PDB file of C-alpha atoms in Angstrom:
ATOM      1  CA  ALA O   1      -2.128  16.805   5.178  1.00 79.00           C
ATOM      2  CA  GLN O   2       0.402  14.348   4.058  1.00 87.00           C
ATOM      3  CA  SER O   3       1.402  13.414   0.455  1.00 92.00           C
ATOM      4  CA  VAL O   4       3.862  11.563  -1.535  1.00 95.00           C
ATOM      5  CA  SER O   5       5.137  12.316  -5.040  1.00 96.00           C
ATOM      6  CA  GLN O   6       7.011   9.850  -7.140  1.00 96.00           C
ATOM      7  CA  HIS O   7       8.624  11.662 -10.131  1.00 87.00           C
ATOM      8  CA  ASN O   8       8.738   8.719 -12.697  1.00 88.00           C
ATOM      9  CA  HIS O   9       5.827   6.770 -13.810  1.00 92.00           C
ATOM     10  CA  HIS O  10       7.632   4.390 -16.070  1.00 96.00           C
ATOM     11  CA  VAL O  11      11.300   3.668 -16.237  1.00 97.00           C
ATOM     12  CA  ILE O  12      12.905   1.388 -18.753  1.00 97.00           C
ATOM     13  CA  LEU O  13      16.434   0.073 -18.144  1.00 97.00           C
ATOM     14  CA  SER O  14      18.843  -2.542 -19.516  1.00 97.00           C
ATOM     15  CA  GLU O  15      20.179  -5.127 -17.246  1.00 96.00           C
ATOM     16  CA  ALA O  16      23.249  -3.938 -15.132  1.00 96.00           C
ATOM     17  CA  ALA O  17      22.154  -0.324 -15.487  1.00 97.00           C
ATOM     18  CA  SER O  18      21.975   1.627 -12.269  1.00 97.00           C
ATOM     19  CA  LEU O  19      18.551   2.757 -10.984  1.00 97.00           C
ATOM     20  CA  GLU O  20      17.270   5.782  -8.926  1.00 97.00           C
ATOM     21  CA  LEU O  21      13.724   6.319  -8.333  1.00 97.00           C
ATOM     22  CA  GLY O  22      12.615   9.659  -6.931  1.00 96.00           C
ATOM     23  CA  CYS O  23      10.243  10.064  -3.998  1.00 97.00           C
ATOM     24  CA  ASN O  24       9.339  13.445  -2.219  1.00 97.00           C
ATOM     25  CA  TYR O  25       6.962  13.649   0.533  1.00 95.00           C
ATOM     26  CA  SER O  26       5.087  16.491   2.295  1.00 92.00           C
ATOM     27  CA  TYR O  27       4.503  16.279   6.123  1.00 89.00           C
ATOM     28  CA  GLY O  28       5.187  18.498   9.059  1.00 81.00           C
ATOM     29  CA  GLY O  29       6.240  16.061  11.571  1.00 83.00           C
ATOM     30  CA  THR O  30       8.280  12.959  12.191  1.00 85.00           C
ATOM     31  CA  VAL O  31       7.886  10.612   9.461  1.00 87.00           C
ATOM     32  CA  ASN O  32       8.410   6.868   8.843  1.00 92.00           C
ATOM     33  CA  LEU O  33       9.288   6.158   5.180  1.00 95.00           C
ATOM     34  CA  PHE O  34       8.844   2.963   3.271  1.00 95.00           C
ATOM     35  CA  TRP O  35       9.494   1.658  -0.228  1.00 97.00           C
ATOM     36  CA  TYR O  36       7.129  -1.350  -1.342  1.00 96.00           C
ATOM     37  CA  VAL O  37       7.457  -3.414  -4.402  1.00 96.00           C
ATOM     38  CA  GLN O  38       4.827  -5.403  -6.245  1.00 94.00           C
ATOM     39  CA  TYR O  39       6.096  -8.094  -8.715  1.00 93.00           C
ATOM     40  CA  PRO O  40       3.690  -9.076 -11.406  1.00 90.00           C
ATOM     41  CA  GLY O  41       0.907 -11.204  -9.916  1.00 87.00           C
ATOM     42  CA  GLN O  42       2.072 -10.749  -6.303  1.00 90.00           C
ATOM     43  CA  HIS O  43       1.173  -8.829  -3.137  1.00 89.00           C
ATOM     44  CA  LEU O  44       2.768  -5.666  -2.218  1.00 93.00           C
ATOM     45  CA  GLN O  45       5.866  -6.352  -0.107  1.00 93.00           C
ATOM     46  CA  LEU O  46       8.301  -4.253   1.905  1.00 94.00           C
ATOM     47  CA  LEU O  47      11.719  -3.375   0.270  1.00 96.00           C
ATOM     48  CA  LEU O  48      13.008  -1.222   2.989  1.00 96.00           C
ATOM     49  CA  LYS O  49      12.029   1.167   5.734  1.00 94.00           C
ATOM     50  CA  TYR O  50      13.386   4.415   7.492  1.00 95.00           C
ATOM     51  CA  PHE O  51      12.239   5.174  11.082  1.00 92.00           C
ATOM     52  CA  SER O  52      15.267   7.029  12.520  1.00 89.00           C
ATOM     53  CA  GLY O  53      19.130   6.914  12.691  1.00 91.00           C
ATOM     54  CA  ASP O  54      21.347   6.342   9.777  1.00 94.00           C
ATOM     55  CA  PRO O  55      19.689   7.943   6.810  1.00 94.00           C
ATOM     56  CA  LEU O  56      21.060   5.424   4.317  1.00 96.00           C
ATOM     57  CA  VAL O  57      19.025   2.292   4.683  1.00 96.00           C
ATOM     58  CA  LYS O  58      19.539  -1.044   3.010  1.00 96.00           C
ATOM     59  CA  GLY O  59      16.808  -3.306   1.985  1.00 95.00           C
ATOM     60  CA  ILE O  60      16.383  -6.673   0.418  1.00 94.00           C
ATOM     61  CA  LYS O  61      17.714  -7.618  -3.059  1.00 94.00           C
ATOM     62  CA  GLY O  62      20.409  -4.959  -3.096  1.00 96.00           C
ATOM     63  CA  PHE O  63      18.191  -2.059  -2.894  1.00 97.00           C
ATOM     64  CA  GLU O  64      19.012   1.104  -0.638  1.00 97.00           C
ATOM     65  CA  ALA O  65      17.435   4.431  -0.050  1.00 98.00           C
ATOM     66  CA  GLU O  66      18.601   7.700   1.343  1.00 96.00           C
ATOM     67  CA  PHE O  67      16.468  10.008   3.556  1.00 96.00           C
ATOM     68  CA  ILE O  68      17.302  13.599   2.968  1.00 95.00           C
ATOM     69  CA  LYS O  69      15.415  15.671   5.464  1.00 92.00           C
ATOM     70  CA  SER O  70      16.238  19.008   4.036  1.00 93.00           C
ATOM     71  CA  LYS O  71      14.949  17.912   0.668  1.00 94.00           C
ATOM     72  CA  PHE O  72      11.912  15.919   1.894  1.00 94.00           C
ATOM     73  CA  SER O  73      13.286  13.012  -0.191  1.00 96.00           C
ATOM     74  CA  PHE O  74      13.557   9.301   0.094  1.00 97.00           C
ATOM     75  CA  ASN O  75      15.158   8.129  -3.326  1.00 97.00           C
ATOM     76  CA  LEU O  76      15.550   4.502  -3.991  1.00 97.00           C
ATOM     77  CA  ARG O  77      18.652   3.162  -5.592  1.00 97.00           C
ATOM     78  CA  LYS O  78      20.138   0.061  -6.887  1.00 98.00           C
ATOM     79  CA  PRO O  79      23.630  -0.072  -8.574  1.00 97.00           C
ATOM     80  CA  SER O  80      22.775  -2.858 -11.113  1.00 97.00           C
ATOM     81  CA  VAL O  81      19.369  -3.878 -11.959  1.00 97.00           C
ATOM     82  CA  GLN O  82      18.262  -7.554 -13.093  1.00 97.00           C
ATOM     83  CA  TRP O  83      15.548  -8.504 -15.287  1.00 96.00           C
ATOM     84  CA  SER O  84      13.797  -9.905 -12.063  1.00 96.00           C
ATOM     85  CA  ASP O  85      13.571  -6.375 -10.801  1.00 97.00           C
ATOM     86  CA  THR O  86      10.821  -5.742 -13.206  1.00 97.00           C
ATOM     87  CA  ALA O  87       7.968  -4.572 -10.947  1.00 97.00           C
ATOM     88  CA  GLU O  88       6.043  -1.573  -9.694  1.00 96.00           C
ATOM     89  CA  TYR O  89       7.652   0.414  -6.857  1.00 97.00           C
ATOM     90  CA  PHE O  90       5.704   2.474  -4.276  1.00 97.00           C
ATOM     91  CA  CYS O  91       7.138   4.976  -1.859  1.00 97.00           C
ATOM     92  CA  ALA O  92       4.963   5.540   1.263  1.00 95.00           C
ATOM     93  CA  LEU O  93       4.982   7.540   4.451  1.00 93.00           C
ATOM     94  CA  SER O  94       3.222   7.227   7.805  1.00 87.00           C
ATOM     95  CA  PRO O  95       2.644   7.942  10.965  1.00 77.00           C
ATOM     96  CA  GLY O  96      -0.631   6.039  11.465  1.00 73.00           C
ATOM     97  CA  LYS O  97      -2.216   5.331   8.168  1.00 80.00           C
ATOM     98  CA  SER O  98       0.205   5.144   5.240  1.00 86.00           C
ATOM     99  CA  THR O  99       0.139   7.552   2.295  1.00 92.00           C
ATOM    100  CA  PHE O 100       1.434   6.196  -1.019  1.00 94.00           C
ATOM    101  CA  GLY O 101       2.841   7.547  -4.096  1.00 95.00           C
ATOM    102  CA  ASP O 102       1.228   6.634  -7.485  1.00 94.00           C
ATOM    103  CA  GLY O 103       4.065   4.217  -8.101  1.00 95.00           C
ATOM    104  CA  THR O 104       6.679   3.766 -10.672  1.00 96.00           C
ATOM    105  CA  THR O 105       6.736   0.812 -13.164  1.00 96.00           C
ATOM    106  CA  LEU O 106      10.287  -0.539 -13.755  1.00 97.00           C
ATOM    107  CA  THR O 107      10.893  -2.535 -16.754  1.00 97.00           C
ATOM    108  CA  VAL O 108      14.282  -4.237 -17.034  1.00 97.00           C
ATOM    109  CA  LYS O 109      15.308  -5.402 -20.475  1.00 96.00           C
ATOM    110  CA  PRO O 110      17.451  -8.556 -20.561  1.00 90.00           C
TER     111      PRO O 110
ATOM    112  CA  ASP M   1       1.610 -19.387   5.639  1.00 54.00           C
ATOM    113  CA  THR M   2       0.063 -17.049   8.270  1.00 73.00           C
ATOM    114  CA  GLY M   3       0.063 -13.950   6.021  1.00 93.00           C
ATOM    115  CA  VAL M   4      -2.874 -11.607   5.506  1.00 96.00           C
ATOM    116  CA  SER M   5      -5.689 -13.281   3.761  1.00 96.00           C
ATOM    117  CA  GLN M   6      -8.733 -11.786   1.898  1.00 97.00           C
ATOM    118  CA  ASP M   7     -11.885 -13.205   0.702  1.00 97.00           C
ATOM    119  CA  PRO M   8     -13.124 -13.244  -2.000  1.00 97.00           C
ATOM    120  CA  ARG M   9     -10.436 -12.713  -4.540  1.00 97.00           C
ATOM    121  CA  HIS M  10     -12.713 -11.492  -7.227  1.00 97.00           C
ATOM    122  CA  LYS M  11     -16.265 -10.141  -6.986  1.00 98.00           C
ATOM    123  CA  ILE M  12     -18.425  -9.285  -9.994  1.00 98.00           C
ATOM    124  CA  THR M  13     -21.724  -7.569  -8.981  1.00 98.00           C
ATOM    125  CA  LYS M  14     -24.379  -5.466 -10.649  1.00 97.00           C
ATOM    126  CA  ARG M  15     -24.640  -1.748  -9.913  1.00 97.00           C
ATOM    127  CA  GLY M  16     -26.903  -1.124  -6.882  1.00 97.00           C
ATOM    128  CA  GLN M  17     -26.113  -4.429  -5.141  1.00 98.00           C
ATOM    129  CA  ASN M  18     -24.323  -4.632  -1.835  1.00 98.00           C
ATOM    130  CA  VAL M  19     -20.976  -6.384  -1.319  1.00 98.00           C
ATOM    131  CA  THR M  20     -18.951  -7.505   1.672  1.00 98.00           C
ATOM    132  CA  PHE M  21     -15.270  -8.397   1.697  1.00 98.00           C
ATOM    133  CA  ARG M  22     -13.406 -10.063   4.443  1.00 98.00           C
ATOM    134  CA  CYS M  23      -9.857  -9.630   5.713  1.00 98.00           C
ATOM    135  CA  ASP M  24      -7.937 -11.894   8.157  1.00 97.00           C
ATOM    136  CA  PRO M  25      -4.831 -10.097   9.326  1.00 96.00           C
ATOM    137  CA  ILE M  26      -1.691 -11.605  10.733  1.00 95.00           C
ATOM    138  CA  SER M  27      -2.737 -12.694  14.182  1.00 91.00           C
ATOM    139  CA  GLU M  28      -0.342 -10.879  16.363  1.00 90.00           C
ATOM    140  CA  HIS M  29      -0.968  -7.489  14.598  1.00 93.00           C
ATOM    141  CA  ASN M  30      -3.366  -5.190  16.272  1.00 92.00           C
ATOM    142  CA  ARG M  31      -3.557  -2.700  13.318  1.00 94.00           C
ATOM    143  CA  LEU M  32      -5.676  -3.404  10.316  1.00 96.00           C
ATOM    144  CA  TYR M  33      -5.993  -1.144   7.175  1.00 95.00           C
ATOM    145  CA  TRP M  34      -8.086  -1.008   4.204  1.00 96.00           C
ATOM    146  CA  TYR M  35      -7.054   0.531   0.893  1.00 96.00           C
ATOM    147  CA  ARG M  36      -8.456   0.804  -2.599  1.00 96.00           C
ATOM    148  CA  GLN M  37      -6.329   0.843  -5.674  1.00 94.00           C
ATOM    149  CA  THR M  38      -7.017   1.585  -9.222  1.00 93.00           C
ATOM    150  CA  LEU M  39      -4.965   1.107 -12.345  1.00 87.00           C
ATOM    151  CA  GLY M  40      -2.038   3.447 -12.484  1.00 84.00           C
ATOM    152  CA  GLN M  41      -2.408   4.708  -8.847  1.00 89.00           C
ATOM    153  CA  GLY M  42      -0.967   3.849  -5.509  1.00 92.00           C
ATOM    154  CA  PRO M  43      -3.191   2.294  -2.697  1.00 94.00           C
ATOM    155  CA  GLU M  44      -5.606   4.954  -1.377  1.00 93.00           C
ATOM    156  CA  PHE M  45      -6.361   4.830   2.306  1.00 93.00           C
ATOM    157  CA  LEU M  46      -9.841   4.012   3.266  1.00 95.00           C
ATOM    158  CA  THR M  47      -9.843   3.307   7.016  1.00 95.00           C
ATOM    159  CA  TYR M  48      -7.816   1.640   9.767  1.00 94.00           C
ATOM    160  CA  PHE M  49      -8.385  -0.148  13.089  1.00 94.00           C
ATOM    161  CA  GLN M  50      -6.387  -0.651  16.148  1.00 93.00           C
ATOM    162  CA  ASN M  51      -7.738  -3.641  17.780  1.00 93.00           C
ATOM    163  CA  GLU M  52     -11.663  -3.126  17.338  1.00 93.00           C
ATOM    164  CA  ALA M  53     -11.466   0.626  17.413  1.00 93.00           C
ATOM    165  CA  GLN M  54     -11.801   2.412  14.123  1.00 92.00           C
ATOM    166  CA  LEU M  55      -9.210   5.115  14.403  1.00 91.00           C
ATOM    167  CA  GLU M  56      -9.493   7.083  11.157  1.00 90.00           C
ATOM    168  CA  LYS M  57     -11.802   7.125   8.026  1.00 91.00           C
ATOM    169  CA  SER M  58     -10.947   8.744   4.827  1.00 90.00           C
ATOM    170  CA  ARG M  59     -12.997  11.782   4.106  1.00 84.00           C
ATOM    171  CA  LEU M  60     -13.240  10.344   0.505  1.00 74.00           C
ATOM    172  CA  LEU M  61     -15.104   7.377   1.767  1.00 78.00           C
ATOM    173  CA  SER M  62     -18.793   7.938   1.200  1.00 80.00           C
ATOM    174  CA  ASP M  63     -21.377   6.659   3.670  1.00 88.00           C
ATOM    175  CA  ARG M  64     -22.019   3.771   1.409  1.00 94.00           C
ATOM    176  CA  PHE M  65     -18.816   2.275   2.895  1.00 95.00           C
ATOM    177  CA  SER M  66     -18.549   0.702   6.171  1.00 94.00           C
ATOM    178  CA  ALA M  67     -16.051  -1.316   7.923  1.00 95.00           C
ATOM    179  CA  GLU M  68     -16.002  -3.374  11.027  1.00 95.00           C
ATOM    180  CA  ARG M  69     -13.595  -5.293  13.180  1.00 95.00           C
ATOM    181  CA  PRO M  70     -15.843  -6.433  15.874  1.00 90.00           C
ATOM    182  CA  LYS M  71     -13.447  -8.637  17.988  1.00 86.00           C
ATOM    183  CA  GLY M  72     -10.120  -7.048  16.948  1.00 84.00           C
ATOM    184  CA  SER M  73      -9.302  -9.870  14.670  1.00 91.00           C
ATOM    185  CA  PHE M  74     -10.868 -10.187  11.179  1.00 96.00           C
ATOM    186  CA  SER M  75     -12.531  -7.161   9.504  1.00 97.00           C
ATOM    187  CA  THR M  76     -15.167  -6.649   6.942  1.00 97.00           C
ATOM    188  CA  LEU M  77     -15.594  -3.904   4.431  1.00 97.00           C
ATOM    189  CA  GLU M  78     -19.306  -3.400   3.040  1.00 97.00           C
ATOM    190  CA  ILE M  79     -20.143  -1.352   0.064  1.00 96.00           C
ATOM    191  CA  GLN M  80     -23.757  -0.619  -0.248  1.00 96.00           C
ATOM    192  CA  ARG M  81     -25.607   0.268  -3.526  1.00 96.00           C
ATOM    193  CA  THR M  82     -22.477  -0.267  -5.550  1.00 97.00           C
ATOM    194  CA  GLU M  83     -21.621   2.081  -8.474  1.00 96.00           C
ATOM    195  CA  GLN M  84     -19.447   1.595 -11.459  1.00 96.00           C
ATOM    196  CA  GLY M  85     -16.795   4.020  -9.837  1.00 94.00           C
ATOM    197  CA  ASP M  86     -16.378   1.448  -7.109  1.00 96.00           C
ATOM    198  CA  SER M  87     -14.599  -0.861  -9.346  1.00 97.00           C
ATOM    199  CA  ALA M  88     -11.082  -1.370  -8.078  1.00 97.00           C
ATOM    200  CA  MET M  89      -8.823  -3.618  -6.096  1.00 96.00           C
ATOM    201  CA  TYR M  90      -9.519  -3.458  -2.300  1.00 97.00           C
ATOM    202  CA  LEU M  91      -6.458  -4.124  -0.256  1.00 97.00           C
ATOM    203  CA  CYS M  92      -6.112  -5.196   3.368  1.00 97.00           C
ATOM    204  CA  ALA M  93      -2.962  -4.830   5.443  1.00 96.00           C
ATOM    205  CA  SER M  94      -1.975  -5.383   9.001  1.00 95.00           C
ATOM    206  CA  SER M  95       0.897  -4.262  11.351  1.00 93.00           C
ATOM    207  CA  PHE M  96       2.050  -3.532  14.723  1.00 89.00           C
ATOM    208  CA  PRO M  97       1.789   0.241  15.421  1.00 83.00           C
ATOM    209  CA  GLN M  98       4.179   2.507  13.520  1.00 76.00           C
ATOM    210  CA  ASN M  99       5.535  -0.482  11.690  1.00 83.00           C
ATOM    211  CA  GLU M 100       5.541  -1.671   8.109  1.00 87.00           C
ATOM    212  CA  GLN M 101       2.362  -3.175   6.859  1.00 92.00           C
ATOM    213  CA  PHE M 102       1.897  -6.639   5.414  1.00 93.00           C
ATOM    214  CA  PHE M 103      -0.459  -6.718   2.666  1.00 95.00           C
ATOM    215  CA  GLY M 104      -3.089  -9.294   1.489  1.00 96.00           C
ATOM    216  CA  PRO M 105      -3.629 -10.333  -2.099  1.00 95.00           C
ATOM    217  CA  GLY M 106      -6.631  -7.919  -2.491  1.00 96.00           C
ATOM    218  CA  THR M 107     -10.177  -8.445  -3.539  1.00 97.00           C
ATOM    219  CA  ARG M 108     -10.864  -7.243  -7.219  1.00 97.00           C
ATOM    220  CA  LEU M 109     -14.429  -5.700  -7.485  1.00 98.00           C
ATOM    221  CA  THR M 110     -15.986  -5.216 -10.823  1.00 98.00           C
ATOM    222  CA  VAL M 111     -19.336  -3.420 -10.857  1.00 97.00           C
ATOM    223  CA  LEU M 112     -21.300  -3.948 -14.021  1.00 96.00           C
TER     224      LEU M 112
END
């Protein structure tokens, strides 16, 4: 069975603060890992993905994530958040179907 | 815009009624997925297709739920004898195999 755990349900930051959202997964085989974002009133959309190769992956809008196989982790980071980053963030893994974490709501205060 | 589309966007029904939702994927994508999402939770996998073949169905899915993708293009999700617990957002996504999924706007179901 595969599962994804996101540690923080709600994070509140001020603009320019650094962000790290935790994601741990459980799966015995080769994984593909994703971070999706859902801005208020919009569809889920891809932030970044890891399939293989360099464990540090860069995505859109200055986000990056690091795959640490030994820790079964794929944490999302951004050095300086903006008010427009206010959204819900989901970590997901696949092969085949995707299994999602329960999400982290990020609120950035101007 | 040739993204994933879903119809209807909102559905209100009475308990015991049947409902059907439609999803039109991105045309080149051969995989199509259905998820259900409730407040405070991530999308929960229901089923997925590769072309017209249904490859996997969640064990959580009761036999009141059925999905089809008859010609490998659009898909329908039917819920029979709806219950209040079926109230949720139903999401459709499409992809190439082993690639990121592109999501539609969802259908919000309210069962009274």
